[in-house]
Amino acid sequence: MSTIAQKKGFGATVWDFLTTVDHKKIAILYLIAGGFFFLVGGLEAVFIRIQLAVPNNDFVSAGAFNEIITMHGTTMIFLAAMPLIFAFMNAVMPLQIGARDVAFPFVNALGFWLFFFGGIFLNLSWFLGGAPDAGWTSYASLALHSKGHGIDFYVLGLQISGIGTLIGGINFLVTIINMRAPGMTYMRMPLFTWTTFVASALILFAFPPLTVGLTLMMFDRLFGANFFDVTMGGNTVIWEHLFWIFGHPEVYILILPAFGIFSEIFSIFSRKRLFGYSSMVFATVLIGFLGFMVWAHHMFTTGLGPVANAIFAVATMAIGVPTGIKIFNWLFTMWGGSVKFTVPMYYAFGFIPSFVMGGVTGVMVATAAADYQYHDTYFVVAHFHYVIVGGVVLGILAGVHLWWPKMFGTMLSETLGKVTFWFFFIGFHLTFFIQHFLGLWGMPRRVFTYLPGQGFDTANMVSSIGAAFMSIGVLVMLYNIIMTSVKNVKVGNDPWEDGRTLEWSIPSPPPFYNFKQLPLVRGLDAYWIEKMDGKKGMTPAEPLGDIHMPNGSFIPFMIALGLFIAAFGAMYHVDKEAWALPVLIIGLLVTFGSMFVRSIKDDHGFHIHKEELQDEKGAKA
Amino acid sequence: MHAEEKMTYETWPAEPEKSTLEAKNKFLGFWLFLGGETVLFATLFATYLALKDKVPNTSQPLAKDLFELPLTFVATMLLLTSSITSVYAMYHMKNFAFKKMMLWLGLTVLLGLGFLGLEVYEFSHYVHEGHKFTSSAFGSAFYSLVGFHGGHVAFGLCWILTLMIRNSKRGLSLYNAPKFYVASLYWHFIDVVWVFIFTVVYLMGMVG
């Protein structure tokens, strides 16, 4: 397909991506957009570290610092980590289960455009009077009194992108339940598919509370409601609950797919079946389940009382058990394996000690009584960066290297990849390890500066130097991506030579219908089994026949665009701007009009005929 | 079976809402969506219970001063009946009786409209008594929970009407049967939520 795309003009390619419903192209869109926001969030992190490098610094003002930390957290979680994970879910999961697309290709595209417009809307706040400044948690008592429209950008932007995530989650669930290839039972699904499945279930149940929380905040700020206004009978703790009922499962929504990526990597590059596959599945499901029972450990100092704190503390520590099961399973997968040190394996190796350290401090902060000491200090900052960077980001970087050839048909440079790894890995520990001690020495988080002579000076400088290392690592990776794309050396089906799952049995990148004939799955690591039996590819499960494919559509873009426009109207309506109400109405008309068009216009898709498939060469299923 | 196939009473499958892959996906996806909606309403219920009767001063009406059972009882009956009529509509859909299905769906829409009318009247009545969206946390929580439900009813009505108008001339097919079925699922869900609103907001509001 890529050769066809090159022959088309630039405009045609853009139009192709604007209207695509192909999960592989949507994955590329998620990767580009998520990568862009990752750079934006990274830039904000660099600003934070420059400001804090020396005491009494005035690189940014206190107000700007609040905006930067808020946007750093919000961007990294919602606009970088989530979409990058979604990129892999889209690119890989349908291939791993032997499906030709996701269950709802149209909804898939809609999910991307909602996320994209939500993210753009949120970031436009920088240019339209100031970004949100109440922290990424946006606690109501701060948020209600924030001047300007920063918080409104946060509320509306996250609402739009959150809807996109929710429908994406439903889509993945249905895809996995209904569209597995013949023989692909649940207990034969690759671990990345399993973690996608559980993470999607978490999305389904965790995002509605966020939706409600954001709606209530919107009502309070824009329409005069009083949910969080204590003087009118409101209760500001409700926001804390709603935010964390969403916010804690969100952590697992991010880390479980990263676990999935690492499970694939350990297995592929140890050239061994994943140790304890069933217990891995069990641990994944258990983590997902327990993830909903621990949200109040973010609120130990809110004053819920000793009974509530004790229950949530115990539940939190319980999560250490299934996570420990996973760690040992990964170690035992390597044990006795024939380990190959590729770039993805570097990341997997780096991940284990880094993430375990985050887990250990996690048990420390889960101890409710001790948490009063850690709360709101740099110790907490160090802890969650160890799990998010040491877990999720390393997982994403590993996934980029692992699946780049499958997504783009060409391999990233291993040498440059290793350079990136060492800069990033050393920089990461340099930045965050010392922050544990900064926290224990008493440095509070979210302060824009500190006085000299309190013992914070050297440690903060060390931390900032670490951030520079990480930045160099990311720049090397960008260089790697550009050089690889320019050279564009094509690779075959199985570029790592040890691929185990179905995605490695088809060309890189796969044809737009993925599988010419659906494959017959005979066990866990389906492709590996066939290779061990001396076969070149999968045995087809069906005769060659017509393939039904969905049509592309511009409507998803329009639905999302309408909400984007409407959000401006809703926001400036408060300022009594004359144009605001018409803009709100026009935006909603665009959205609902597009939905209406979608619902009355029949879209049966099209068929690729058997004869065309027979003519095509090289696309062996 | 293909979605575009021309069907007759004889070839019509027993479960037309699940007879193609697209239909199966739609069926399951919608159930999952309703799972998410359940959490959404659960969150609104929790917020309402936390903020019930929380008003800034004693001059404002509380739940026990506001609610009147006769009105909400009539509204409840209208909505419950509309659930039954949509069941009949789906019964006829499964028997390939397009006209009868349309008739029962039409009844469903009328009953839903009646319910919405009563809700609008009820809200305006409360506003006159000083119970407003902006007057207290109680007001905000009440109108959000009941209003979210009302919004769902309105959306459901538009949805069913669009389906009826779009398909009025062409009858049933395996392409549109799942659409009708899923819309009726949504309608049942709205009804179930109302049963909880009637209990938690109105009955519990009257007694304490």
Short mmCIF file of N, CA and C in Angstrom, two decimals, chain A residues 443-590:
data_model
loop_
_atom_site.label_atom_id
_atom_site.label_comp_id
_atom_site.label_asym_id
_atom_site.label_seq_id
_atom_site.Cartn_x
_atom_site.Cartn_y
_atom_site.Cartn_z
N MET A 443 11.61 18.85 50.49
CA MET A 443 11.25 19.76 49.40
C MET A 443 9.84 19.44 48.92
N PRO A 444 8.92 20.39 49.04
CA PRO A 444 7.55 20.14 48.58
C PRO A 444 7.49 20.14 47.06
N ARG A 445 6.51 19.40 46.50
CA ARG A 445 6.34 19.43 45.05
C ARG A 445 5.56 20.68 44.66
N ARG A 446 5.56 20.99 43.38
CA ARG A 446 4.80 22.10 42.82
C ARG A 446 5.23 23.46 43.35
N VAL A 447 6.46 23.59 43.90
CA VAL A 447 6.97 24.92 44.24
C VAL A 447 7.79 25.42 43.06
N PHE A 448 7.70 26.73 42.77
CA PHE A 448 8.36 27.21 41.55
C PHE A 448 9.81 27.56 41.81
N THR A 449 10.19 27.71 43.08
CA THR A 449 11.61 27.90 43.38
C THR A 449 11.86 27.60 44.84
N TYR A 450 13.12 27.72 45.27
CA TYR A 450 13.48 27.43 46.66
C TYR A 450 14.66 28.33 47.01
N LEU A 451 14.87 28.50 48.30
CA LEU A 451 15.96 29.38 48.75
C LEU A 451 17.26 28.59 48.79
N PRO A 452 18.41 29.27 48.62
CA PRO A 452 19.69 28.55 48.72
C PRO A 452 19.97 28.15 50.16
N GLY A 453 20.87 27.19 50.33
CA GLY A 453 21.34 26.84 51.66
C GLY A 453 20.41 25.93 52.44
N GLN A 454 19.40 25.33 51.78
CA GLN A 454 18.54 24.38 52.50
C GLN A 454 18.93 22.94 52.21
N GLY A 455 20.03 22.79 51.48
CA GLY A 455 20.46 21.45 51.13
C GLY A 455 19.80 20.92 49.87
N PHE A 456 19.05 21.76 49.14
CA PHE A 456 18.37 21.31 47.92
C PHE A 456 19.19 21.61 46.65
N ASP A 457 20.24 22.47 46.79
CA ASP A 457 20.87 23.04 45.59
C ASP A 457 21.49 21.97 44.69
N THR A 458 22.42 21.19 45.25
CA THR A 458 23.14 20.21 44.44
C THR A 458 22.19 19.18 43.84
N ALA A 459 21.30 18.69 44.68
CA ALA A 459 20.40 17.63 44.22
C ALA A 459 19.54 18.12 43.05
N ASN A 460 19.06 19.33 43.13
CA ASN A 460 18.25 19.85 42.02
C ASN A 460 19.08 20.01 40.76
N MET A 461 20.35 20.44 40.92
CA MET A 461 21.21 20.56 39.74
C MET A 461 21.43 19.20 39.10
N VAL A 462 21.67 18.19 39.93
CA VAL A 462 21.86 16.82 39.41
C VAL A 462 20.63 16.39 38.63
N SER A 463 19.48 16.65 39.23
CA SER A 463 18.22 16.26 38.60
C SER A 463 18.08 16.94 37.24
N SER A 464 18.42 18.22 37.16
CA SER A 464 18.28 18.95 35.89
C SER A 464 19.25 18.43 34.85
N ILE A 465 20.46 18.05 35.27
CA ILE A 465 21.42 17.48 34.31
C ILE A 465 20.86 16.18 33.74
N GLY A 466 20.22 15.39 34.60
CA GLY A 466 19.58 14.16 34.13
C GLY A 466 18.56 14.44 33.05
N ALA A 467 17.78 15.52 33.24
CA ALA A 467 16.76 15.87 32.24
C ALA A 467 17.42 16.18 30.90
N ALA A 468 18.61 16.80 30.95
CA ALA A 468 19.33 17.09 29.70
C ALA A 468 19.71 15.79 29.00
N PHE A 469 20.17 14.80 29.78
CA PHE A 469 20.51 13.49 29.21
C PHE A 469 19.30 12.88 28.49
N MET A 470 18.15 12.92 29.18
CA MET A 470 16.95 12.34 28.58
C MET A 470 16.61 13.05 27.27
N SER A 471 16.76 14.39 27.28
CA SER A 471 16.45 15.15 26.06
C SER A 471 17.35 14.72 24.92
N ILE A 472 18.66 14.53 25.22
CA ILE A 472 19.58 14.10 24.17
C ILE A 472 19.12 12.75 23.62
N GLY A 473 18.74 11.85 24.53
CA GLY A 473 18.26 10.53 24.10
C GLY A 473 17.09 10.66 23.13
N VAL A 474 16.14 11.52 23.45
CA VAL A 474 14.96 11.68 22.59
C VAL A 474 15.38 12.28 21.24
N LEU A 475 16.31 13.24 21.26
CA LEU A 475 16.75 13.85 20.00
C LEU A 475 17.44 12.81 19.12
N VAL A 476 18.26 11.95 19.74
CA VAL A 476 18.92 10.90 18.95
C VAL A 476 17.86 9.99 18.32
N MET A 477 16.80 9.71 19.08
CA MET A 477 15.76 8.86 18.53
C MET A 477 15.06 9.52 17.34
N LEU A 478 14.82 10.84 17.45
CA LEU A 478 14.20 11.55 16.32
C LEU A 478 15.10 11.45 15.10
N TYR A 479 16.42 11.64 15.32
CA TYR A 479 17.38 11.53 14.22
C TYR A 479 17.31 10.13 13.62
N ASN A 480 17.24 9.14 14.49
CA ASN A 480 17.14 7.75 14.07
C ASN A 480 15.91 7.55 13.18
N ILE A 481 14.78 8.10 13.63
CA ILE A 481 13.54 7.93 12.87
C ILE A 481 13.66 8.59 11.50
N ILE A 482 14.23 9.80 11.47
CA ILE A 482 14.35 10.51 10.19
C ILE A 482 15.28 9.74 9.25
N MET A 483 16.46 9.33 9.77
CA MET A 483 17.42 8.63 8.91
C MET A 483 16.85 7.32 8.39
N THR A 484 16.15 6.60 9.29
CA THR A 484 15.56 5.32 8.88
C THR A 484 14.54 5.53 7.78
N SER A 485 13.71 6.59 7.94
CA SER A 485 12.67 6.84 6.95
C SER A 485 13.28 7.25 5.62
N VAL A 486 14.40 8.00 5.66
CA VAL A 486 15.03 8.42 4.42
C VAL A 486 15.63 7.22 3.69
N LYS A 487 16.36 6.41 4.44
CA LYS A 487 16.99 5.23 3.81
C LYS A 487 15.93 4.26 3.34
N ASN A 488 14.95 4.00 4.20
CA ASN A 488 13.80 3.16 3.86
C ASN A 488 14.20 1.81 3.27
N VAL A 489 15.06 1.09 3.98
CA VAL A 489 15.44 -0.25 3.56
C VAL A 489 14.30 -1.20 3.93
N LYS A 490 13.72 -1.84 2.92
CA LYS A 490 12.54 -2.67 3.18
C LYS A 490 12.92 -3.99 3.86
N VAL A 491 12.04 -4.43 4.76
CA VAL A 491 12.28 -5.71 5.43
C VAL A 491 11.13 -6.66 5.14
N GLY A 492 11.36 -7.92 5.47
CA GLY A 492 10.36 -8.95 5.20
C GLY A 492 9.34 -9.10 6.30
N ASN A 493 8.64 -10.24 6.30
CA ASN A 493 7.57 -10.48 7.26
C ASN A 493 8.06 -10.44 8.71
N ASP A 494 9.21 -11.06 8.93
CA ASP A 494 9.63 -11.35 10.30
C ASP A 494 11.03 -10.79 10.53
N PRO A 495 11.16 -9.45 10.59
CA PRO A 495 12.48 -8.84 10.59
C PRO A 495 13.33 -9.19 11.82
N TRP A 496 12.70 -9.52 12.95
CA TRP A 496 13.49 -9.89 14.13
C TRP A 496 13.86 -11.37 14.09
N GLU A 497 13.32 -12.08 13.12
CA GLU A 497 13.60 -13.50 12.87
C GLU A 497 13.04 -14.43 13.94
N ASP A 498 12.60 -13.88 15.06
CA ASP A 498 12.12 -14.73 16.14
C ASP A 498 10.68 -14.40 16.50
N GLY A 499 9.95 -13.78 15.57
CA GLY A 499 8.56 -13.41 15.85
C GLY A 499 7.75 -14.64 16.21
N ARG A 500 6.86 -14.50 17.16
CA ARG A 500 6.11 -15.66 17.64
C ARG A 500 4.63 -15.55 17.30
N THR A 501 4.14 -14.33 17.17
CA THR A 501 2.70 -14.13 17.06
C THR A 501 2.31 -13.77 15.63
N LEU A 502 1.00 -13.71 15.38
CA LEU A 502 0.50 -13.65 14.00
C LEU A 502 0.99 -12.42 13.23
N GLU A 503 1.25 -11.30 13.93
CA GLU A 503 1.61 -10.09 13.16
C GLU A 503 2.89 -10.30 12.37
N TRP A 504 3.74 -11.24 12.79
CA TRP A 504 5.01 -11.45 12.09
C TRP A 504 4.86 -12.43 10.92
N SER A 505 3.66 -12.97 10.74
CA SER A 505 3.47 -13.93 9.65
C SER A 505 3.00 -13.26 8.37
N ILE A 506 2.76 -11.95 8.41
CA ILE A 506 2.29 -11.24 7.21
C ILE A 506 3.27 -10.13 6.87
N PRO A 507 3.19 -9.59 5.64
CA PRO A 507 4.20 -8.62 5.20
C PRO A 507 4.27 -7.38 6.09
N SER A 508 5.42 -6.69 6.01
CA SER A 508 5.61 -5.45 6.75
C SER A 508 5.74 -4.30 5.75
N PRO A 509 4.90 -3.29 5.76
CA PRO A 509 3.62 -3.24 6.46
C PRO A 509 2.61 -4.18 5.82
N PRO A 510 1.61 -4.62 6.57
CA PRO A 510 0.64 -5.58 6.03
C PRO A 510 -0.21 -4.95 4.93
N PRO A 511 -0.75 -5.78 4.01
CA PRO A 511 -1.71 -5.24 3.05
C PRO A 511 -2.94 -4.72 3.79
N PHE A 512 -3.72 -3.85 3.12
CA PHE A 512 -4.77 -3.16 3.88
C PHE A 512 -5.84 -4.10 4.40
N TYR A 513 -5.94 -5.30 3.83
CA TYR A 513 -6.92 -6.27 4.34
C TYR A 513 -6.26 -7.26 5.32
N ASN A 514 -4.99 -7.02 5.66
CA ASN A 514 -4.23 -7.81 6.64
C ASN A 514 -3.98 -9.24 6.22
N PHE A 515 -5.05 -10.06 6.24
CA PHE A 515 -4.89 -11.49 5.96
C PHE A 515 -5.69 -11.83 4.70
N LYS A 516 -4.99 -12.36 3.71
CA LYS A 516 -5.70 -12.77 2.49
C LYS A 516 -6.68 -13.87 2.84
N GLN A 517 -6.20 -14.83 3.62
CA GLN A 517 -7.08 -15.86 4.17
C GLN A 517 -6.85 -15.86 5.68
N LEU A 518 -7.93 -15.95 6.45
CA LEU A 518 -7.75 -15.95 7.90
C LEU A 518 -6.90 -17.15 8.30
N PRO A 519 -5.95 -16.95 9.22
CA PRO A 519 -5.05 -18.04 9.60
C PRO A 519 -5.71 -18.99 10.59
N LEU A 520 -5.25 -20.23 10.57
CA LEU A 520 -5.71 -21.22 11.56
C LEU A 520 -4.72 -21.22 12.72
N VAL A 521 -5.23 -20.95 13.91
CA VAL A 521 -4.36 -20.85 15.07
C VAL A 521 -4.35 -22.18 15.80
N ARG A 522 -3.15 -22.73 16.01
CA ARG A 522 -3.07 -24.07 16.60
C ARG A 522 -2.54 -24.06 18.02
N GLY A 523 -2.28 -22.86 18.56
CA GLY A 523 -1.81 -22.82 19.95
C GLY A 523 -1.27 -21.45 20.28
N LEU A 524 -0.76 -21.32 21.50
CA LEU A 524 -0.12 -20.08 21.90
C LEU A 524 1.12 -19.87 21.02
N ASP A 525 1.43 -18.61 20.72
CA ASP A 525 2.54 -18.29 19.82
C ASP A 525 2.35 -18.99 18.47
N ALA A 526 1.22 -18.67 17.84
CA ALA A 526 0.76 -19.41 16.66
C ALA A 526 1.80 -19.49 15.55
N TYR A 527 2.47 -18.39 15.26
CA TYR A 527 3.42 -18.36 14.14
C TYR A 527 4.66 -19.19 14.48
N TRP A 528 5.09 -19.11 15.74
CA TRP A 528 6.24 -19.89 16.21
C TRP A 528 6.00 -21.39 16.03
N ILE A 529 4.79 -21.83 16.37
CA ILE A 529 4.45 -23.25 16.22
C ILE A 529 4.65 -23.70 14.77
N GLU A 530 4.13 -22.87 13.84
CA GLU A 530 4.25 -23.23 12.42
C GLU A 530 5.72 -23.26 12.02
N LYS A 531 6.48 -22.28 12.49
CA LYS A 531 7.92 -22.25 12.14
C LYS A 531 8.63 -23.49 12.67
N MET A 532 8.28 -23.88 13.90
CA MET A 532 8.94 -25.05 14.49
C MET A 532 8.57 -26.32 13.74
N ASP A 533 7.38 -26.30 13.10
CA ASP A 533 6.98 -27.45 12.30
C ASP A 533 7.57 -27.38 10.90
N GLY A 534 8.43 -26.40 10.67
CA GLY A 534 9.09 -26.29 9.38
C GLY A 534 8.26 -25.64 8.30
N LYS A 535 7.16 -24.99 8.68
CA LYS A 535 6.34 -24.34 7.67
C LYS A 535 6.77 -22.89 7.51
N LYS A 536 6.49 -22.31 6.32
CA LYS A 536 6.91 -20.92 6.07
C LYS A 536 5.90 -19.92 6.60
N GLY A 537 4.64 -20.33 6.67
CA GLY A 537 3.63 -19.39 7.12
C GLY A 537 2.46 -20.12 7.77
N MET A 538 1.41 -19.37 8.01
CA MET A 538 0.26 -19.95 8.68
C MET A 538 -0.55 -20.79 7.70
N THR A 539 -1.22 -21.81 8.24
CA THR A 539 -2.16 -22.58 7.45
C THR A 539 -3.46 -21.79 7.37
N PRO A 540 -4.00 -21.60 6.15
CA PRO A 540 -5.25 -20.84 6.07
C PRO A 540 -6.41 -21.62 6.67
N ALA A 541 -7.34 -20.86 7.26
CA ALA A 541 -8.50 -21.50 7.88
C ALA A 541 -9.71 -21.43 6.97
N GLU A 542 -9.57 -20.78 5.82
CA GLU A 542 -10.72 -20.62 4.93
C GLU A 542 -10.20 -20.60 3.49
N PRO A 543 -11.03 -20.98 2.52
CA PRO A 543 -10.63 -20.86 1.13
C PRO A 543 -10.54 -19.39 0.73
N LEU A 544 -9.78 -19.12 -0.31
CA LEU A 544 -9.69 -17.74 -0.78
C LEU A 544 -11.07 -17.26 -1.22
N GLY A 545 -11.50 -16.12 -0.68
CA GLY A 545 -12.83 -15.62 -1.04
C GLY A 545 -12.85 -14.11 -1.04
N ASP A 546 -14.03 -13.56 -1.35
CA ASP A 546 -14.15 -12.11 -1.33
C ASP A 546 -13.95 -11.60 0.10
N ILE A 547 -13.32 -10.42 0.20
CA ILE A 547 -13.11 -9.83 1.52
C ILE A 547 -13.94 -8.56 1.62
N HIS A 548 -14.69 -8.48 2.69
CA HIS A 548 -15.54 -7.30 2.91
C HIS A 548 -14.74 -6.24 3.66
N MET A 549 -14.68 -5.03 3.12
CA MET A 549 -13.92 -3.95 3.75
C MET A 549 -14.80 -2.71 3.92
N PRO A 550 -14.53 -1.90 4.96
CA PRO A 550 -15.31 -0.68 5.17
C PRO A 550 -14.83 0.45 4.25
N ASN A 551 -15.74 1.37 3.96
CA ASN A 551 -15.36 2.56 3.18
C ASN A 551 -14.72 3.59 4.09
N GLY A 552 -13.81 4.39 3.51
CA GLY A 552 -13.27 5.54 4.23
C GLY A 552 -14.36 6.58 4.41
N SER A 553 -14.15 7.51 5.35
CA SER A 553 -15.18 8.52 5.59
C SER A 553 -14.56 9.78 6.19
N PHE A 554 -15.08 10.93 5.76
CA PHE A 554 -14.64 12.20 6.30
C PHE A 554 -15.49 12.60 7.51
N ILE A 555 -16.56 11.84 7.76
CA ILE A 555 -17.51 12.24 8.81
C ILE A 555 -16.87 12.23 10.21
N PRO A 556 -16.01 11.25 10.56
CA PRO A 556 -15.40 11.30 11.90
C PRO A 556 -14.69 12.63 12.16
N PHE A 557 -13.96 13.10 11.16
CA PHE A 557 -13.27 14.38 11.30
C PHE A 557 -14.27 15.49 11.59
N MET A 558 -15.39 15.48 10.87
CA MET A 558 -16.38 16.55 11.02
C MET A 558 -17.06 16.49 12.39
N ILE A 559 -17.37 15.29 12.87
CA ILE A 559 -18.02 15.17 14.18
C ILE A 559 -17.11 15.78 15.25
N ALA A 560 -15.82 15.44 15.19
CA ALA A 560 -14.88 15.94 16.19
C ALA A 560 -14.68 17.45 16.03
N LEU A 561 -14.59 17.90 14.77
CA LEU A 561 -14.41 19.33 14.51
C LEU A 561 -15.56 20.15 15.10
N GLY A 562 -16.78 19.62 14.96
CA GLY A 562 -17.94 20.33 15.48
C GLY A 562 -17.84 20.54 16.99
N LEU A 563 -17.43 19.51 17.72
CA LEU A 563 -17.29 19.65 19.17
C LEU A 563 -16.19 20.66 19.51
N PHE A 564 -15.13 20.64 18.72
CA PHE A 564 -14.01 21.58 18.91
C PHE A 564 -14.52 23.02 18.78
N ILE A 565 -15.34 23.27 17.75
CA ILE A 565 -15.90 24.61 17.55
C ILE A 565 -16.85 24.96 18.69
N ALA A 566 -17.72 23.99 19.03
CA ALA A 566 -18.71 24.25 20.07
C ALA A 566 -18.05 24.59 21.40
N ALA A 567 -16.89 23.97 21.68
CA ALA A 567 -16.21 24.20 22.95
C ALA A 567 -15.82 25.68 23.10
N PHE A 568 -15.40 26.29 22.00
CA PHE A 568 -15.06 27.72 22.06
C PHE A 568 -16.29 28.54 22.43
N GLY A 569 -17.41 28.19 21.78
CA GLY A 569 -18.64 28.91 22.07
C GLY A 569 -19.04 28.78 23.52
N ALA A 570 -18.99 27.54 24.05
CA ALA A 570 -19.38 27.32 25.44
C ALA A 570 -18.50 28.13 26.38
N MET A 571 -17.22 28.19 26.06
CA MET A 571 -16.25 28.82 26.95
C MET A 571 -16.41 30.34 26.98
N TYR A 572 -16.54 30.95 25.81
CA TYR A 572 -16.58 32.41 25.76
C TYR A 572 -17.99 32.95 25.99
N HIS A 573 -18.96 32.05 26.05
CA HIS A 573 -20.32 32.46 26.37
C HIS A 573 -20.36 33.14 27.75
N VAL A 574 -19.50 32.66 28.66
CA VAL A 574 -19.46 33.21 30.01
C VAL A 574 -19.05 34.69 30.00
N ASP A 575 -18.19 35.06 29.05
CA ASP A 575 -17.71 36.45 28.96
C ASP A 575 -18.73 37.36 28.31
N LYS A 576 -19.93 36.85 28.04
CA LYS A 576 -20.99 37.61 27.37
C LYS A 576 -20.54 38.09 25.99
N GLU A 577 -19.71 37.29 25.33
CA GLU A 577 -19.33 37.61 23.95
C GLU A 577 -20.53 37.32 23.05
N ALA A 578 -20.83 38.29 22.16
CA ALA A 578 -22.03 38.14 21.32
C ALA A 578 -21.91 36.94 20.38
N TRP A 579 -20.66 36.66 19.93
CA TRP A 579 -20.50 35.60 18.93
C TRP A 579 -20.50 34.21 19.55
N ALA A 580 -20.42 34.14 20.89
CA ALA A 580 -20.19 32.84 21.51
C ALA A 580 -21.36 31.88 21.31
N LEU A 581 -22.58 32.36 21.55
CA LEU A 581 -23.73 31.46 21.44
C LEU A 581 -23.90 30.91 20.02
N PRO A 582 -23.84 31.80 18.99
CA PRO A 582 -23.91 31.25 17.62
C PRO A 582 -22.83 30.21 17.34
N VAL A 583 -21.61 30.45 17.84
CA VAL A 583 -20.53 29.50 17.60
C VAL A 583 -20.84 28.16 18.26
N LEU A 584 -21.36 28.23 19.49
CA LEU A 584 -21.74 27.00 20.19
C LEU A 584 -22.77 26.22 19.39
N ILE A 585 -23.78 26.95 18.89
CA ILE A 585 -24.86 26.29 18.16
C ILE A 585 -24.35 25.72 16.84
N ILE A 586 -23.52 26.50 16.14
CA ILE A 586 -22.99 26.02 14.87
C ILE A 586 -22.16 24.76 15.08
N GLY A 587 -21.31 24.79 16.12
CA GLY A 587 -20.48 23.62 16.41
C GLY A 587 -21.31 22.38 16.65
N LEU A 588 -22.34 22.53 17.50
CA LEU A 588 -23.18 21.37 17.80
C LEU A 588 -23.94 20.92 16.56
N LEU A 589 -24.35 21.89 15.72
CA LEU A 589 -25.03 21.51 14.48
C LEU A 589 -24.11 20.70 13.58
N VAL A 590 -22.84 21.11 13.51
CA VAL A 590 -21.88 20.36 12.69
C VAL A 590 -21.78 18.92 13.21
#
